[in-house]
Amino acid sequence: MLMKSDAWESRAWEGDDLPGGGRSEANRTVVFLMIAGAVMLFTTFTASYLVRREAAGWGKVSLPAICWVGTAFLVASSVTMELARRKTASARLWLGTTIGLGVLFALGQVEAWRQLRASGVTASSGAHSGFVYMLTSVHAAHLAAGIVVLVVALRRAGRGSLGGCAAWWHFTGAAWIWVAAVLTVF
Amino acid sequence: MALTHSHGTDAAHGHDHPSGFWSKYIFSFDHKVIGVQYLILACIMGLIGAGLSVWFRTQLAWPGKAGMSPENYVMAVTMHGTIMIFFVVSLSLSSGLGNFCIPLQIGARDMAYPLLNMLSFWTIVPGAAIMVASFFVEGGGAAGGWTSYPPLSALPKAAPGSGTGQTLWLLAMAIFVVSFTLGGLNYVATILNLRARGMTLMRMPITIWTYFISAVLGLLSFPALTAAAIMLLLDRHGGTSFFLPSKLILSGQLQTNTGGTPLLFQHLFWFLGHPEVYILVLPAVGIAFDVLAANARRPVMGYKASVFALWAIAFLGMIVWGHHMFISGMNPYLGKYFSISTLIITAPFALLGVCLLGTLWRARIRFNTPMLFALGLISAVGTGGIGGLFLATATADLHFHDTYFVVGHFHLMIGVTSLMGTFAGIYYWFPKMFGRTMNETLGKLHFVGTMVGTFVVFTVQHFQGMGGMTRRYYEYVNEYVKPAAALNPLVTIFAFIAFGSQLIFLVNFFWSMFAGAKASKNPWEATTLEWTAESPAGHGNWNEPPVVRGDPYRYGEGADGKGWKLQTDA
Ligand code: HEM
Ligand SMILES: [Cu+2]
């Protein structure tokens, strides 16, 4: 991804016959590690949530209905992402659709925040609403990173595998379901 | 020079060769240059961090003579701890030496992501600058301790340093975490995927294992701090009550927060904090292994056992954080668990110690400067570890917690051990960095000053702690603590000796860079891969990809009475 020039991609140095699989494996390693780190992040938030809800001033609110529409968009976008990854011929089309669905989800998220505010729910109005804003925003940041990566991938579609992008995208989808479930169930 | 393909010519690939001052020394992609940049930044921050300790040690020894107010005092210890851990030890040992030696020791021509690597360095520079700048804002720098527990850190009006100083502290730490995380990604990807042909995992020098393990630890534990920092920021600026409890009274005013729990922050902080200390100590131990083997002329004893012990330490290190909170309030059963799991860590640590010492068994040791520091490291790990045993016992910790016993313990570990490892590494790899060797006489002087200075300071602090001297106090006025506090001038004098010795190091480091004796390719007759590259190695490290044919520590092998073999030798 972040290379200096073509000469650095010399196969003699970083070919896939290296014991660790060479450069093409490195991108995979990085995506895997980033997912592992993000899982730790959401786990920490979840643990904090479970601790904090035992104490005073919890004030649970429910997610606006539009969040569930967004969930459907994200699930659909995981399907189109898989299509992009498998069908190299129409990869661009499916990638574009995935990005579109992701953006739709993000817009829904903004609308959800607006509705919450309109009904007087702010980050400081209760501990639960603090978690609602915080967790949805942290998730949105991960999703935004995913969109940026997909846009880059769209520009260079056809070259290289989409495995890493797909893994991250599915992760952001799963993370959303995780976040939404925690915020609703507990 | 380096980056030509087997079929290429220099002219065809001229754009790979950094030309000009800026691309060669400032915005270089070369991991070796970046490593040295980190080292130099760490030297600057080290002067500031250590300078702070000279200031507050003067106050402790001769109260009132240092021109220091109580507010200054808590700020100075807070900033000293933060700067030393995150901007000196992390930057020199993890980022500096790690960058320098990872590609060289595994046979890669650079990190997996050279641009990212350069960006990591140039991210941390503003971070360091912001940390330093926070001294000069209204109210001064952060003063809530390097652990920045709320409510001191969460209420901007809690104390002088809790305002802008604390905000800048959080900002600088956020930058640090970003930079360090990017660095960690690069380390893991490089070590896992770019090893040279023949370099299987079990042929990697132990130094590489330790950088690998500590990068993994960092990637898994820093997110907890990130989460804690986000919540802390929201508590500070967003009006939330994650960590701020009900009924807090500040300057006679009841705060509006309800139900937050400061204990939660402590758990999150130490979930990172404990692994962080291993992140910093493991590479030091790894370097010691390499240096010991080279100067004892013997293969590392128990290579596999050491690798196993390192993983065990890393794993256990992630589940023991509660030992920092025995008296913050926790269920006694939980305390028992944290006590026992912490005590279990001493087993793999002891195993490492046996392997380190076993490497010296019947060896004809060369007592050069890197070796002296490696030996000093063994002593520091052992001494600090013994203190750890006491602290891990919850009942004993009731007395020791938050006293100078803890200060002595963790300085021997995170301070002396890590820095001994760093110095061993710097003296050892200096020829590879600059093609020159550092001055041996000055090096030995540096070692003696460091060893004597730090050991007196930190062992005596254990006894002061037992005598009831609590930490983070500006002055000790109670009768019961007078006998312990009477040792303060002694401690301070030896602290000055330790500080002065670091100045010798700085002189030696910068002077040798330009005027040290010229070094050959392999001045220590060592066996690992980096010694097959030129001294100093060019951008790209080797012309042809090296091929590894054996274990990393091939001492005692080889024909013709030579007694050692390079890792690339058949
Ligand atoms: C033999 C293994 C070790 C054991 C059993 C051990 C145990 C402990 C315990 C129980 C404490 C908490 C004491 C208290 O606050 O009351 C502590 C503090 C600490 N230890 Fe260790 N430790 C060990 C190794 C290390 C290592 C290897 C390092 C660093 C490289 C380290 C760094 C620290 C630090 C930084 C603190 C305290 C920080 C603070 O309170 O500000 N320890 N240790
Ligand atoms: Cu600990």
PDB file of N, CA, C and O in Angstrom, chain B residues 373-406:
ATOM      1  N   PHE B 373      26.915  -3.704  30.393  1.00  0.00           N
ATOM      2  CA  PHE B 373      25.520  -3.296  30.545  1.00  0.00           C
ATOM      3  C   PHE B 373      24.592  -4.514  30.533  1.00  0.00           C
ATOM      4  O   PHE B 373      23.605  -4.547  31.266  1.00  0.00           O
ATOM      5  N   ALA B 374      24.915  -5.507  29.716  1.00  0.00           N
ATOM      6  CA  ALA B 374      24.069  -6.701  29.703  1.00  0.00           C
ATOM      7  C   ALA B 374      24.128  -7.406  31.056  1.00  0.00           C
ATOM      8  O   ALA B 374      23.110  -7.898  31.570  1.00  0.00           O
ATOM      9  N   LEU B 375      25.319  -7.446  31.645  1.00  0.00           N
ATOM     10  CA  LEU B 375      25.440  -8.065  32.967  1.00  0.00           C
ATOM     11  C   LEU B 375      24.693  -7.232  34.012  1.00  0.00           C
ATOM     12  O   LEU B 375      24.018  -7.784  34.892  1.00  0.00           O
ATOM     13  N   GLY B 376      24.814  -5.922  33.898  1.00  0.00           N
ATOM     14  CA  GLY B 376      24.085  -5.050  34.823  1.00  0.00           C
ATOM     15  C   GLY B 376      22.592  -5.279  34.721  1.00  0.00           C
ATOM     16  O   GLY B 376      21.874  -5.253  35.725  1.00  0.00           O
ATOM     17  N   LEU B 377      22.138  -5.542  33.506  1.00  0.00           N
ATOM     18  CA  LEU B 377      20.712  -5.798  33.308  1.00  0.00           C
ATOM     19  C   LEU B 377      20.268  -7.029  34.087  1.00  0.00           C
ATOM     20  O   LEU B 377      19.231  -7.013  34.756  1.00  0.00           O
ATOM     21  N   ILE B 378      21.073  -8.091  34.042  1.00  0.00           N
ATOM     22  CA  ILE B 378      20.682  -9.300  34.780  1.00  0.00           C
ATOM     23  C   ILE B 378      20.510  -8.950  36.250  1.00  0.00           C
ATOM     24  O   ILE B 378      19.544  -9.352  36.909  1.00  0.00           O
ATOM     25  N   SER B 379      21.453  -8.170  36.759  1.00  0.00           N
ATOM     26  CA  SER B 379      21.392  -7.802  38.160  1.00  0.00           C
ATOM     27  C   SER B 379      20.138  -6.975  38.459  1.00  0.00           C
ATOM     28  O   SER B 379      19.463  -7.198  39.472  1.00  0.00           O
ATOM     29  N   ALA B 380      19.809  -6.065  37.575  1.00  0.00           N
ATOM     30  CA  ALA B 380      18.641  -5.206  37.814  1.00  0.00           C
ATOM     31  C   ALA B 380      17.344  -6.015  37.767  1.00  0.00           C
ATOM     32  O   ALA B 380      16.456  -5.823  38.596  1.00  0.00           O
ATOM     33  N   VAL B 381      17.220  -6.925  36.788  1.00  0.00           N
ATOM     34  CA  VAL B 381      16.002  -7.742  36.715  1.00  0.00           C
ATOM     35  C   VAL B 381      15.863  -8.548  37.987  1.00  0.00           C
ATOM     36  O   VAL B 381      14.779  -8.630  38.579  1.00  0.00           O
ATOM     37  N   GLY B 382      16.957  -9.137  38.431  1.00  0.00           N
ATOM     38  CA  GLY B 382      16.896  -9.970  39.629  1.00  0.00           C
ATOM     39  C   GLY B 382      16.489  -9.160  40.842  1.00  0.00           C
ATOM     40  O   GLY B 382      15.550  -9.517  41.567  1.00  0.00           O
ATOM     41  N   THR B 383      17.159  -8.045  41.056  1.00  0.00           N
ATOM     42  CA  THR B 383      16.885  -7.251  42.250  1.00  0.00           C
ATOM     43  C   THR B 383      15.459  -6.708  42.217  1.00  0.00           C
ATOM     44  O   THR B 383      14.733  -6.773  43.206  1.00  0.00           O
ATOM     45  N   GLY B 384      15.068  -6.159  41.072  1.00  0.00           N
ATOM     46  CA  GLY B 384      13.712  -5.614  40.982  1.00  0.00           C
ATOM     47  C   GLY B 384      12.662  -6.699  41.119  1.00  0.00           C
ATOM     48  O   GLY B 384      11.618  -6.497  41.736  1.00  0.00           O
ATOM     49  N   GLY B 385      12.944  -7.869  40.569  1.00  0.00           N
ATOM     50  CA  GLY B 385      11.990  -8.974  40.630  1.00  0.00           C
ATOM     51  C   GLY B 385      11.733  -9.416  42.052  1.00  0.00           C
ATOM     52  O   GLY B 385      10.602  -9.773  42.414  1.00  0.00           O
ATOM     53  N   ILE B 386      12.790  -9.377  42.888  1.00  0.00           N
ATOM     54  CA  ILE B 386      12.587  -9.769  44.285  1.00  0.00           C
ATOM     55  C   ILE B 386      11.600  -8.816  44.949  1.00  0.00           C
ATOM     56  O   ILE B 386      10.690  -9.244  45.665  1.00  0.00           O
ATOM     57  N   GLY B 387      11.729  -7.534  44.681  1.00  0.00           N
ATOM     58  CA  GLY B 387      10.754  -6.579  45.213  1.00  0.00           C
ATOM     59  C   GLY B 387       9.354  -6.911  44.737  1.00  0.00           C
ATOM     60  O   GLY B 387       8.381  -6.829  45.492  1.00  0.00           O
ATOM     61  N   GLY B 388       9.256  -7.340  43.472  1.00  0.00           N
ATOM     62  CA  GLY B 388       7.961  -7.698  42.896  1.00  0.00           C
ATOM     63  C   GLY B 388       7.267  -8.794  43.683  1.00  0.00           C
ATOM     64  O   GLY B 388       6.057  -8.759  43.891  1.00  0.00           O
ATOM     65  N   LEU B 389       8.057  -9.775  44.147  1.00  0.00           N
ATOM     66  CA  LEU B 389       7.463 -10.861  44.937  1.00  0.00           C
ATOM     67  C   LEU B 389       6.739 -10.328  46.167  1.00  0.00           C
ATOM     68  O   LEU B 389       5.658 -10.787  46.515  1.00  0.00           O
ATOM     69  N   PHE B 390       7.348  -9.370  46.836  1.00  0.00           N
ATOM     70  CA  PHE B 390       6.723  -8.803  48.034  1.00  0.00           C
ATOM     71  C   PHE B 390       5.448  -8.044  47.661  1.00  0.00           C
ATOM     72  O   PHE B 390       4.424  -8.162  48.320  1.00  0.00           O
ATOM     73  N   LEU B 391       5.565  -7.259  46.589  1.00  0.00           N
ATOM     74  CA  LEU B 391       4.422  -6.430  46.205  1.00  0.00           C
ATOM     75  C   LEU B 391       3.253  -7.273  45.732  1.00  0.00           C
ATOM     76  O   LEU B 391       2.089  -6.899  45.887  1.00  0.00           O
ATOM     77  N   ALA B 392       3.579  -8.416  45.139  1.00  0.00           N
ATOM     78  CA  ALA B 392       2.512  -9.255  44.594  1.00  0.00           C
ATOM     79  C   ALA B 392       1.702  -9.908  45.698  1.00  0.00           C
ATOM     80  O   ALA B 392       0.586 -10.356  45.465  1.00  0.00           O
ATOM     81  N   THR B 393       2.267  -9.990  46.864  1.00  0.00           N
ATOM     82  CA  THR B 393       1.553 -10.578  47.994  1.00  0.00           C
ATOM     83  C   THR B 393       0.631  -9.509  48.576  1.00  0.00           C
ATOM     84  O   THR B 393       1.090  -8.563  49.215  1.00  0.00           O
ATOM     85  N   ALA B 394      -0.663  -9.669  48.347  1.00  0.00           N
ATOM     86  CA  ALA B 394      -1.596  -8.579  48.651  1.00  0.00           C
ATOM     87  C   ALA B 394      -1.460  -8.087  50.085  1.00  0.00           C
ATOM     88  O   ALA B 394      -1.506  -6.890  50.355  1.00  0.00           O
ATOM     89  N   THR B 395      -1.270  -9.016  51.013  1.00  0.00           N
ATOM     90  CA  THR B 395      -1.191  -8.595  52.410  1.00  0.00           C
ATOM     91  C   THR B 395       0.022  -7.711  52.665  1.00  0.00           C
ATOM     92  O   THR B 395      -0.042  -6.739  53.420  1.00  0.00           O
ATOM     93  N   ALA B 396       1.149  -8.052  52.043  1.00  0.00           N
ATOM     94  CA  ALA B 396       2.335  -7.214  52.220  1.00  0.00           C
ATOM     95  C   ALA B 396       2.159  -5.882  51.501  1.00  0.00           C
ATOM     96  O   ALA B 396       2.620  -4.830  51.962  1.00  0.00           O
ATOM     97  N   ASP B 397       1.451  -5.934  50.379  1.00  0.00           N
ATOM     98  CA  ASP B 397       1.278  -4.716  49.586  1.00  0.00           C
ATOM     99  C   ASP B 397       0.441  -3.671  50.316  1.00  0.00           C
ATOM    100  O   ASP B 397       0.562  -2.475  50.045  1.00  0.00           O
ATOM    101  N   LEU B 398      -0.383  -4.118  51.263  1.00  0.00           N
ATOM    102  CA  LEU B 398      -1.130  -3.135  52.044  1.00  0.00           C
ATOM    103  C   LEU B 398      -0.163  -2.131  52.655  1.00  0.00           C
ATOM    104  O   LEU B 398      -0.447  -0.938  52.748  1.00  0.00           O
ATOM    105  N   HIS B 399       0.968  -2.625  53.078  1.00  0.00           N
ATOM    106  CA  HIS B 399       1.957  -1.728  53.666  1.00  0.00           C
ATOM    107  C   HIS B 399       2.805  -1.029  52.607  1.00  0.00           C
ATOM    108  O   HIS B 399       3.093   0.162  52.697  1.00  0.00           O
ATOM    109  N   PHE B 400       3.184  -1.766  51.569  1.00  0.00           N
ATOM    110  CA  PHE B 400       4.155  -1.211  50.617  1.00  0.00           C
ATOM    111  C   PHE B 400       3.524  -0.272  49.591  1.00  0.00           C
ATOM    112  O   PHE B 400       4.208   0.556  49.013  1.00  0.00           O
ATOM    113  N   HIS B 401       2.235  -0.450  49.349  1.00  0.00           N
ATOM    114  CA  HIS B 401       1.626   0.288  48.239  1.00  0.00           C
ATOM    115  C   HIS B 401       1.808   1.790  48.402  1.00  0.00           C
ATOM    116  O   HIS B 401       1.675   2.331  49.491  1.00  0.00           O
ATOM    117  N   ASP B 402       2.107   2.433  47.275  1.00  0.00           N
ATOM    118  CA  ASP B 402       2.281   3.883  47.272  1.00  0.00           C
ATOM    119  C   ASP B 402       3.375   4.365  48.221  1.00  0.00           C
ATOM    120  O   ASP B 402       3.333   5.492  48.707  1.00  0.00           O
ATOM    121  N   THR B 403       4.377   3.511  48.451  1.00  0.00           N
ATOM    122  CA  THR B 403       5.548   3.984  49.191  1.00  0.00           C
ATOM    123  C   THR B 403       6.755   3.935  48.254  1.00  0.00           C
ATOM    124  O   THR B 403       6.655   3.480  47.111  1.00  0.00           O
ATOM    125  N   TYR B 404       7.883   4.345  48.777  1.00  0.00           N
ATOM    126  CA  TYR B 404       9.104   4.296  47.980  1.00  0.00           C
ATOM    127  C   TYR B 404       9.553   2.879  47.683  1.00  0.00           C
ATOM    128  O   TYR B 404      10.406   2.664  46.827  1.00  0.00           O
ATOM    129  N   PHE B 405       8.970   1.877  48.383  1.00  0.00           N
ATOM    130  CA  PHE B 405       9.266   0.489  48.018  1.00  0.00           C
ATOM    131  C   PHE B 405       8.863   0.250  46.565  1.00  0.00           C
ATOM    132  O   PHE B 405       9.606  -0.331  45.775  1.00  0.00           O
ATOM    133  N   VAL B 406       7.668   0.717  46.211  1.00  0.00           N
ATOM    134  CA  VAL B 406       7.189   0.567  44.839  1.00  0.00           C
ATOM    135  C   VAL B 406       8.060   1.383  43.887  1.00  0.00           C
ATOM    136  O   VAL B 406       8.434   0.921  42.804  1.00  0.00           O
TER     137      VAL B 406
END
